[in-house]
Amino acid sequence: MPSYITTAKYLNGIHCLKRLWYEDKHPEKASPISLYQQKLFDQRKAVKTLAYSQFPEGVYIDAENPDVAIRQTKSAMRRGESCLFNAAFHSNGAFVRCDSLQKDEKGWQIIEIRVAKRIKKEYLLNLALQNHVLDKCDVPISATQLMLLNEACVYPDLSNLFVFEDVTDKVNLLKQGVPDHLRTFKTILDREVEPNVLIGKNLCNRPHRCPFKTSCWAFAPKNSVFTIPKIKDPEATLLAENGIFHLSDLPSDYPLTPAQSTYVNSVLENKPTTDSAAIRQELAHLQYPIHFLDFETDRPAIPRFDGFKAYAEFPFQYSCHVLQSDGVVTHHEYLHTDITDPCSPLLKSLLSHISDRGSIVVYNLSLERRILRGLAESFPEYASALQSIIKRLWDQLTVLRKHYEHPDFCGSKSLKTVLPVLVPSLSYKTLDIQEGGDAPAVWNMMLSTNNETERQEWDRCLRAYCKLDTLAMVEIHKVLEEKSTYPA
């Protein structure tokens, strides 16, 4: 079976030629798919199934083998079918599958189903390749459309979940560049040596972390110019182009902000840098009892609770450690374990465990503040209590960003990075859930399984993960208190 340039490879090639090469030559070097990524795949499949149901006359091309799928597609078109799902075509080494092909009096409409509310350029590039290949196969294209999620759709009425956006003109414009891209990609794939592409934070992490990043970044030092806080990709890339990867190779007159200089000096001197007086001043704002709070949330593409829209965010779990002035720590938690709307029972549990006085410590308060504001809007009878909590939020991340630097942070202040450095006895590496994005995936797996043993295991994993988030903040707080006692 020939190796085709698929739409996925085409998009990867446009983004990064090295990723295209690795995907074709060394797919075994890709990092395993995370639970979060698998959740996205499953979500797109569910959205497609709903979209297909709107066209009952549609015929699904189910063969996975490209050559078999192509034959099935040709056979269906010869039979006179007017609606095809997952139709397959190839031309000159490129292979595409169309989510939906709808026949009209002028030809065929290509309809791409997307789990999104807005048009993105990658969708248009995908359609440009589809359009190009179908054109080479002598399939007349009358229009090219995106089938997107409707922002106005509100559960339980999902009859208007989808909206159509005609993107024919935009796609036709991008289609002109397809032949050049394909020629470039074929040249790259004919080589046995990987293309020379410089690494970059934006290039390798957006829109998602590249599965080949570990291989591509293997040569880079742990603390490289790319780890300088808030350095822009063009600046770091320019340094790399000049052979400067190590912080020790930075020119002495290279312009750095105060925060960047603190980080670079911390790495070069191989010791942490703290502003004890500033930390002490920040901690002075805290009042006992101190609550350490963390939410886990989900935002499904297909809404499933009354009043919710596509991608509406809601909490399904929280953990709260409470530190009293005498040093006593208690833990409270809530995890929603059935398919009903979790917001009301979670909120009642939360309010029963957060007192009407004392600070609420969070790590990066944007999420917790957003969730609390959403709950206040949905449950106006509790708005006053929730506003009180919002006013008492205190961001631990801000203190670390401003006043604490450590070479082992490697330029990151994420909780997963900071915790094992400041509190070596604690680490997320011992948990089954490694990242926050995996938590909603596990929660949905727990709700959908019929196996009680699996259900209990997912329950345990979720509770352990969320509990560590707030316990981590408690222990980091103790470290900050200790640092605050150091002389200025």
XYZ file of C-alpha atoms in Angstrom:
488
model
C 0.000 0.000 0.000
C 1.486 3.386 -0.946
C 2.297 6.030 1.687
C -0.032 8.962 1.088
C 0.161 12.578 2.176
C -3.028 12.769 4.224
C -4.730 15.946 5.380
C -3.123 15.458 8.802
C 0.351 15.174 7.272
C -0.380 18.111 4.996
C -1.253 20.352 7.944
C 1.728 19.100 9.939
C 3.988 19.856 6.991
C 2.729 23.407 6.724
C 3.309 23.855 10.448
C 6.703 22.119 10.628
C 8.617 20.144 8.005
C 10.530 18.259 10.674
C 7.298 16.995 12.239
C 6.140 15.784 8.812
C 9.446 13.937 8.339
C 9.366 12.326 11.781
C 5.761 11.261 11.362
C 6.613 9.456 8.128
C 10.092 8.112 8.935
C 10.038 7.573 12.700
C 6.460 7.403 13.991
C 7.709 5.268 16.902
C 9.386 8.361 18.387
C 6.049 10.080 18.967
C 4.952 10.514 22.573
C 1.951 8.394 23.584
C -1.462 9.978 23.129
C -2.613 11.497 26.411
C -6.017 10.907 27.966
C -6.855 14.506 27.116
C -5.998 14.008 23.441
C -8.012 10.794 23.337
C -10.945 12.711 24.820
C -10.696 15.226 21.970
C -10.721 12.406 19.399
C -13.743 10.786 21.039
C -15.507 14.136 21.221
C -15.000 14.797 17.521
C -16.347 11.331 16.737
C -19.472 12.022 18.824
C -20.023 15.380 17.140
C -19.657 13.795 13.699
C -22.200 11.129 14.585
C -24.698 13.822 15.558
C -23.965 15.760 12.377
C -24.423 12.680 10.205
C -27.840 12.062 11.759
C -29.067 15.236 10.091
C -28.629 13.557 6.703
C -30.513 10.231 6.927
C -29.859 9.499 3.254
C -26.107 9.503 3.789
C -23.940 6.491 2.970
C -20.905 5.949 5.206
C -17.641 4.755 3.636
C -16.414 2.544 6.443
C -13.221 0.966 5.072
C -10.083 2.053 6.940
C -7.696 0.888 4.238
C -7.269 3.867 1.861
C -7.358 1.834 -1.345
C -10.485 -0.081 -0.281
C -12.158 3.167 0.825
C -11.399 4.749 -2.541
C -13.035 1.809 -4.346
C -16.086 1.994 -2.053
C -16.419 5.720 -2.753
C -16.261 5.252 -6.529
C -18.840 2.469 -6.315
C -21.243 4.614 -4.255
C -20.957 7.522 -6.682
C -21.587 5.227 -9.662
C -24.735 3.961 -7.894
C -26.016 7.505 -7.811
C -25.783 8.109 -4.064
C -26.345 11.794 -3.284
C -24.802 11.981 0.187
C -21.526 10.354 1.240
C -19.800 10.362 4.612
C -16.055 9.790 4.960
C -15.655 9.606 1.175
C -12.094 8.813 0.058
C -10.061 10.182 -2.874
C -6.421 10.312 -3.919
C -4.359 12.032 -6.552
C -0.628 12.282 -7.144
C 0.305 10.945 -3.701
C -2.267 12.898 -1.702
C -5.149 11.144 0.070
C -8.190 12.837 1.593
C -11.416 11.837 3.277
C -14.380 14.204 3.178
C -16.589 14.342 6.248
C -19.631 14.878 4.059
C -20.208 15.164 0.318
C -23.622 16.479 -0.685
C -24.733 16.398 -4.308
C -26.666 19.337 -5.771
C -27.613 20.507 -9.242
C -24.155 22.051 -9.827
C -21.971 19.249 -8.503
C -20.865 18.291 -5.018
C -20.581 20.301 -1.829
C -17.693 19.450 0.491
C -18.778 19.845 4.119
C -16.154 19.629 6.867
C -17.524 18.984 10.360
C -15.586 20.739 13.087
C -15.842 20.665 16.883
C -15.523 24.433 17.090
C -17.627 27.569 17.096
C -15.376 29.649 14.853
C -13.417 29.277 11.626
C -9.723 28.500 11.970
C -7.139 28.672 9.209
C -6.215 25.013 9.659
C -9.781 24.073 8.682
C -9.478 26.077 5.488
C -6.093 24.542 4.657
C -7.582 21.084 5.189
C -10.434 21.904 2.818
C -8.035 23.373 0.270
C -6.276 20.010 0.002
C -9.609 18.172 -0.250
C -10.762 20.546 -2.951
C -7.503 20.133 -4.885
C -7.617 16.321 -4.800
C -11.300 16.113 -5.798
C -10.644 18.531 -8.613
C -7.865 16.245 -9.882
C -10.316 13.337 -9.646
C -12.755 15.230 -11.899
C -15.336 15.625 -9.135
C -17.083 18.981 -9.729
C -17.190 21.064 -6.534
C -20.096 23.489 -6.279
C -19.322 24.801 -2.773
C -17.120 24.231 0.250
C -18.614 24.596 3.708
C -17.771 24.242 7.367
C -20.312 22.723 9.738
C -19.618 24.399 13.091
C -21.170 24.389 16.550
C -23.845 27.011 17.039
C -23.191 29.472 19.869
C -26.939 30.079 20.193
C -27.825 26.421 20.822
C -28.978 25.781 24.407
C -29.572 22.363 25.959
C -31.967 20.502 25.935
C -32.924 21.695 22.441
C -30.084 20.496 20.223
C -32.016 20.891 16.976
C -29.876 23.913 16.092
C -26.547 22.574 17.352
C -24.896 23.153 13.977
C -24.478 26.133 11.672
C -23.026 26.218 8.157
C -20.349 28.642 7.014
C -19.670 28.930 3.290
C -15.908 29.221 2.878
C -15.695 28.561 -0.865
C -13.849 31.769 -1.736
C -11.337 31.443 1.120
C -10.638 27.816 0.260
C -10.239 28.526 -3.463
C -7.617 31.129 -2.619
C -5.628 28.716 -0.426
C -6.068 25.949 -2.994
C -3.660 27.747 -5.296
C -0.783 26.969 -2.942
C -1.519 23.242 -2.609
C 0.636 22.005 -5.544
C 3.722 23.832 -4.243
C 3.181 22.475 -0.734
C 2.811 18.925 -2.032
C 6.000 19.178 -4.093
C 7.917 20.452 -1.054
C 6.542 17.719 1.181
C 7.393 14.962 -1.298
C 10.954 16.282 -1.555
C 11.289 16.243 2.247
C 9.858 12.742 2.535
C 12.269 11.418 -0.102
C 15.205 12.352 2.098
C 16.753 10.070 4.701
C 18.050 12.996 6.743
C 15.674 15.114 8.801
C 15.145 18.693 7.627
C 16.909 21.490 9.459
C 14.145 23.264 11.390
C 14.910 25.285 14.500
C 12.912 24.508 17.628
C 10.605 27.133 19.106
C 8.042 27.443 21.902
C 5.208 28.435 19.587
C 6.252 26.058 16.852
C 6.541 23.035 19.133
C 3.756 23.700 21.648
C 0.922 25.257 19.668
C -1.829 24.582 18.977
C -0.822 21.422 20.866
C 2.470 20.018 22.084
C 4.175 18.255 19.184
C 4.407 14.485 19.803
C 8.011 14.577 18.554
C 9.153 17.430 20.789
C 11.181 15.159 23.068
C 13.267 13.980 20.116
C 13.641 17.415 18.564
C 14.634 19.082 21.832
C 17.015 16.338 22.987
C 20.100 18.441 22.188
C 18.875 21.559 24.021
C 20.122 22.251 27.555
C 17.607 21.999 30.420
C 17.759 25.757 30.870
C 18.016 27.182 27.354
C 17.238 30.568 25.874
C 13.755 29.222 25.158
C 13.074 28.914 28.896
C 13.698 32.600 29.623
C 10.403 33.860 31.098
C 8.183 35.631 28.568
C 10.836 35.657 25.859
C 9.163 35.851 22.468
C 9.733 33.131 19.911
C 11.336 35.427 17.296
C 13.871 36.624 19.878
C 14.746 33.127 21.116
C 14.858 31.805 17.551
C 17.245 34.563 16.501
C 19.534 33.604 19.363
C 19.345 29.947 18.330
C 20.116 30.814 14.724
C 23.323 32.379 16.001
C 24.217 29.215 17.905
C 23.201 30.577 21.298
C 21.239 27.969 23.253
C 22.957 28.000 26.653
C 22.213 30.927 28.951
C 25.936 31.211 29.611
C 26.394 32.152 25.942
C 24.065 35.153 26.105
C 25.856 38.381 25.175
C 26.566 40.468 28.267
C 24.608 43.377 26.803
C 21.578 41.305 25.740
C 18.426 43.222 26.820
C 16.524 41.429 29.582
C 13.681 42.497 31.837
C 14.330 42.431 35.613
C 12.421 39.139 35.921
C 14.396 37.630 33.043
C 17.678 38.785 34.545
C 16.726 37.204 37.873
C 16.062 33.900 36.133
C 19.269 33.948 34.082
C 21.389 34.846 37.109
C 19.734 32.130 39.170
C 20.637 29.541 36.538
C 24.192 30.812 36.002
C 24.869 30.938 39.746
C 23.010 27.650 40.234
C 21.110 28.839 43.274
C 17.588 30.043 44.044
C 16.797 33.723 44.239
C 14.144 34.951 46.647
C 12.907 38.342 47.784
C 12.161 37.521 51.412
C 10.818 40.970 52.284
C 8.405 40.937 49.336
C 7.244 37.400 50.171
C 6.696 38.451 53.781
C 4.664 41.433 52.625
C 2.506 39.241 50.360
C 1.881 36.641 53.076
C 0.819 39.385 55.470
C -2.389 39.762 53.440
C -3.494 36.235 54.340
C -6.008 35.713 57.122
C -6.822 32.499 58.979
C -8.386 30.099 58.425
C -6.553 29.823 55.112
C -8.414 27.747 52.508
C -6.463 26.165 49.660
C -8.928 25.592 46.829
C -8.795 23.868 43.456
C -11.503 22.948 40.902
C -11.501 20.338 38.173
C -13.737 21.276 35.270
C -15.146 19.995 32.011
C -16.316 21.858 28.913
C -17.938 19.385 26.501
C -18.574 20.341 22.907
C -22.046 18.811 23.057
C -23.945 20.399 25.965
C -25.700 17.949 28.257
C -27.231 19.977 31.097
C -30.174 22.397 31.070
C -29.210 25.921 30.056
C -25.721 24.955 28.870
C -24.193 25.832 25.503
C -21.383 24.206 23.538
C -18.109 24.366 25.457
C -19.752 25.863 28.548
C -17.409 25.192 31.451
C -18.572 23.684 34.740
C -16.888 22.190 37.821
C -17.361 18.531 38.670
C -14.860 18.314 41.529
C -13.103 20.410 44.112
C -10.522 19.912 46.839
C -10.052 22.236 49.795
C -7.414 22.062 52.502
C -8.039 24.402 55.452
C -5.123 25.628 57.547
C -5.919 26.991 61.011
C -3.753 29.465 62.895
C -2.569 26.665 65.227
C -1.217 24.696 62.233
C -4.028 22.127 62.107
C -4.947 21.165 58.523
C -8.243 19.559 57.478
C -9.259 18.347 54.036
C -12.648 18.566 52.310
C -13.614 17.435 48.834
C -16.445 16.782 46.450
C -16.508 14.600 43.342
C -19.685 14.252 41.309
C -20.188 10.586 40.499
C -23.276 10.411 38.279
C -24.453 11.850 34.959
C -26.612 14.631 36.453
C -25.595 18.298 36.513
C -22.877 18.558 39.188
C -23.089 22.318 39.812
C -25.764 22.504 42.508
C -24.533 19.695 44.794
C -20.922 20.779 44.343
C -21.799 24.359 45.253
C -23.682 23.337 48.397
C -20.773 21.175 49.499
C -18.294 23.966 48.792
C -20.208 26.554 50.819
C -20.471 24.156 53.735
C -16.682 23.853 53.905
C -15.505 27.400 53.194
C -16.129 29.680 56.140
C -17.292 33.273 55.814
C -13.877 34.535 56.885
C -10.309 33.715 55.982
C -8.323 33.792 52.754
C -8.839 31.435 49.808
C -5.515 30.510 48.213
C -5.525 29.310 44.600
C -2.842 28.672 42.006
C -3.473 30.951 39.025
C -6.759 32.506 40.112
C -8.223 33.006 36.618
C -9.846 29.548 36.577
C -11.243 29.568 40.107
C -12.519 33.126 39.748
C -14.189 32.266 36.436
C -15.863 29.184 37.906
C -17.073 31.041 40.995
C -18.476 33.870 38.892
C -20.272 31.368 36.690
C -21.806 29.667 39.725
C -22.923 33.048 41.100
C -24.645 33.807 37.810
C -26.349 30.408 37.666
C -27.370 30.400 41.333
C -28.239 34.004 42.295
C -29.491 32.848 45.695
C -25.847 32.067 46.575
C -24.319 35.057 44.781
C -23.522 36.965 47.970
C -21.612 34.056 49.520
C -19.758 33.418 46.260
C -18.831 37.081 45.856
C -17.368 36.946 49.352
C -15.188 34.014 48.292
C -14.116 35.787 45.106
C -13.037 38.869 47.070
C -10.878 36.709 49.337
C -9.002 34.892 46.544
C -5.204 35.055 46.828
C -2.961 33.814 44.040
C 0.053 31.796 45.165
C 1.379 31.671 41.604
C 1.784 35.457 41.543
C 4.116 35.355 44.543
C 6.321 32.717 42.931
C 6.372 34.562 39.617
C 7.439 37.821 41.196
C 9.589 36.838 44.136
C 10.942 33.296 43.846
C 13.251 31.905 41.178
C 15.031 28.567 41.064
C 17.225 27.051 38.321
C 15.280 23.788 38.535
C 12.054 25.584 37.634
C 13.498 25.754 34.088
C 11.590 28.943 33.440
C 8.213 27.424 34.356
C 6.092 28.205 37.409
C 3.496 25.519 36.844
C 2.486 23.634 39.975
C 3.773 20.366 38.488
C 7.220 21.935 38.007
C 7.457 23.927 41.208
C 6.213 21.278 43.659
C 9.008 18.649 43.416
C 11.621 21.421 43.581
C 10.256 23.095 46.705
C 8.751 19.978 48.301
C 10.814 16.954 47.158
C 8.622 14.559 49.136
C 5.645 15.306 46.870
C 5.333 14.713 43.135
C 2.652 14.204 40.517
C 4.755 11.466 38.921
C 3.341 8.927 41.360
C -0.220 9.587 40.189
C -2.173 7.999 37.347
C -3.399 11.445 36.281
C -0.459 13.628 35.270
C -2.075 16.759 33.829
C -5.165 18.832 34.560
C -6.453 18.213 31.054
C -6.574 14.490 31.771
C -8.929 14.911 34.746
C -12.127 15.593 32.727
C -11.212 12.703 30.437
C -10.983 10.362 33.435
C -14.207 11.778 34.897
C -16.104 11.027 31.692
C -14.587 7.553 31.574
C -15.742 6.980 35.141
C -19.293 8.060 34.316
C -19.520 5.938 31.171
C -18.103 2.645 32.407
C -20.336 -0.217 33.513
C -17.456 -1.925 35.264
C -17.676 -1.157 38.994
C -14.002 -1.952 39.574
C -12.972 0.510 36.854
C -15.393 3.076 38.234
C -13.883 2.869 41.706
C -10.367 3.111 40.278
C -11.173 6.246 38.279
C -12.833 7.693 41.381
C -9.657 7.057 43.392
C -7.448 8.596 40.700
C -9.502 11.769 40.514
C -9.605 12.263 44.266
C -5.868 11.679 44.605
C -5.049 14.148 41.814
C -7.255 16.996 42.991
C -6.224 16.458 46.618
C -2.555 16.766 45.674
C -3.261 20.095 43.953
C -4.377 21.688 47.218
C -1.952 19.787 49.454
C 0.808 21.090 47.179
C -0.307 24.646 47.846
C -0.315 23.992 51.607
C 3.254 22.704 51.512
C 4.454 25.483 49.196
C 2.850 27.960 51.585
C 5.011 26.527 54.383
C 8.117 26.963 52.223
C 7.161 30.567 51.485
C 6.617 31.223 55.181
C 10.084 29.875 55.899
C 11.644 31.997 53.149
C 9.845 35.094 54.462
C 11.748 34.859 57.732
C 15.115 35.235 56.033
C 16.808 38.610 56.536
C 16.402 41.099 53.700
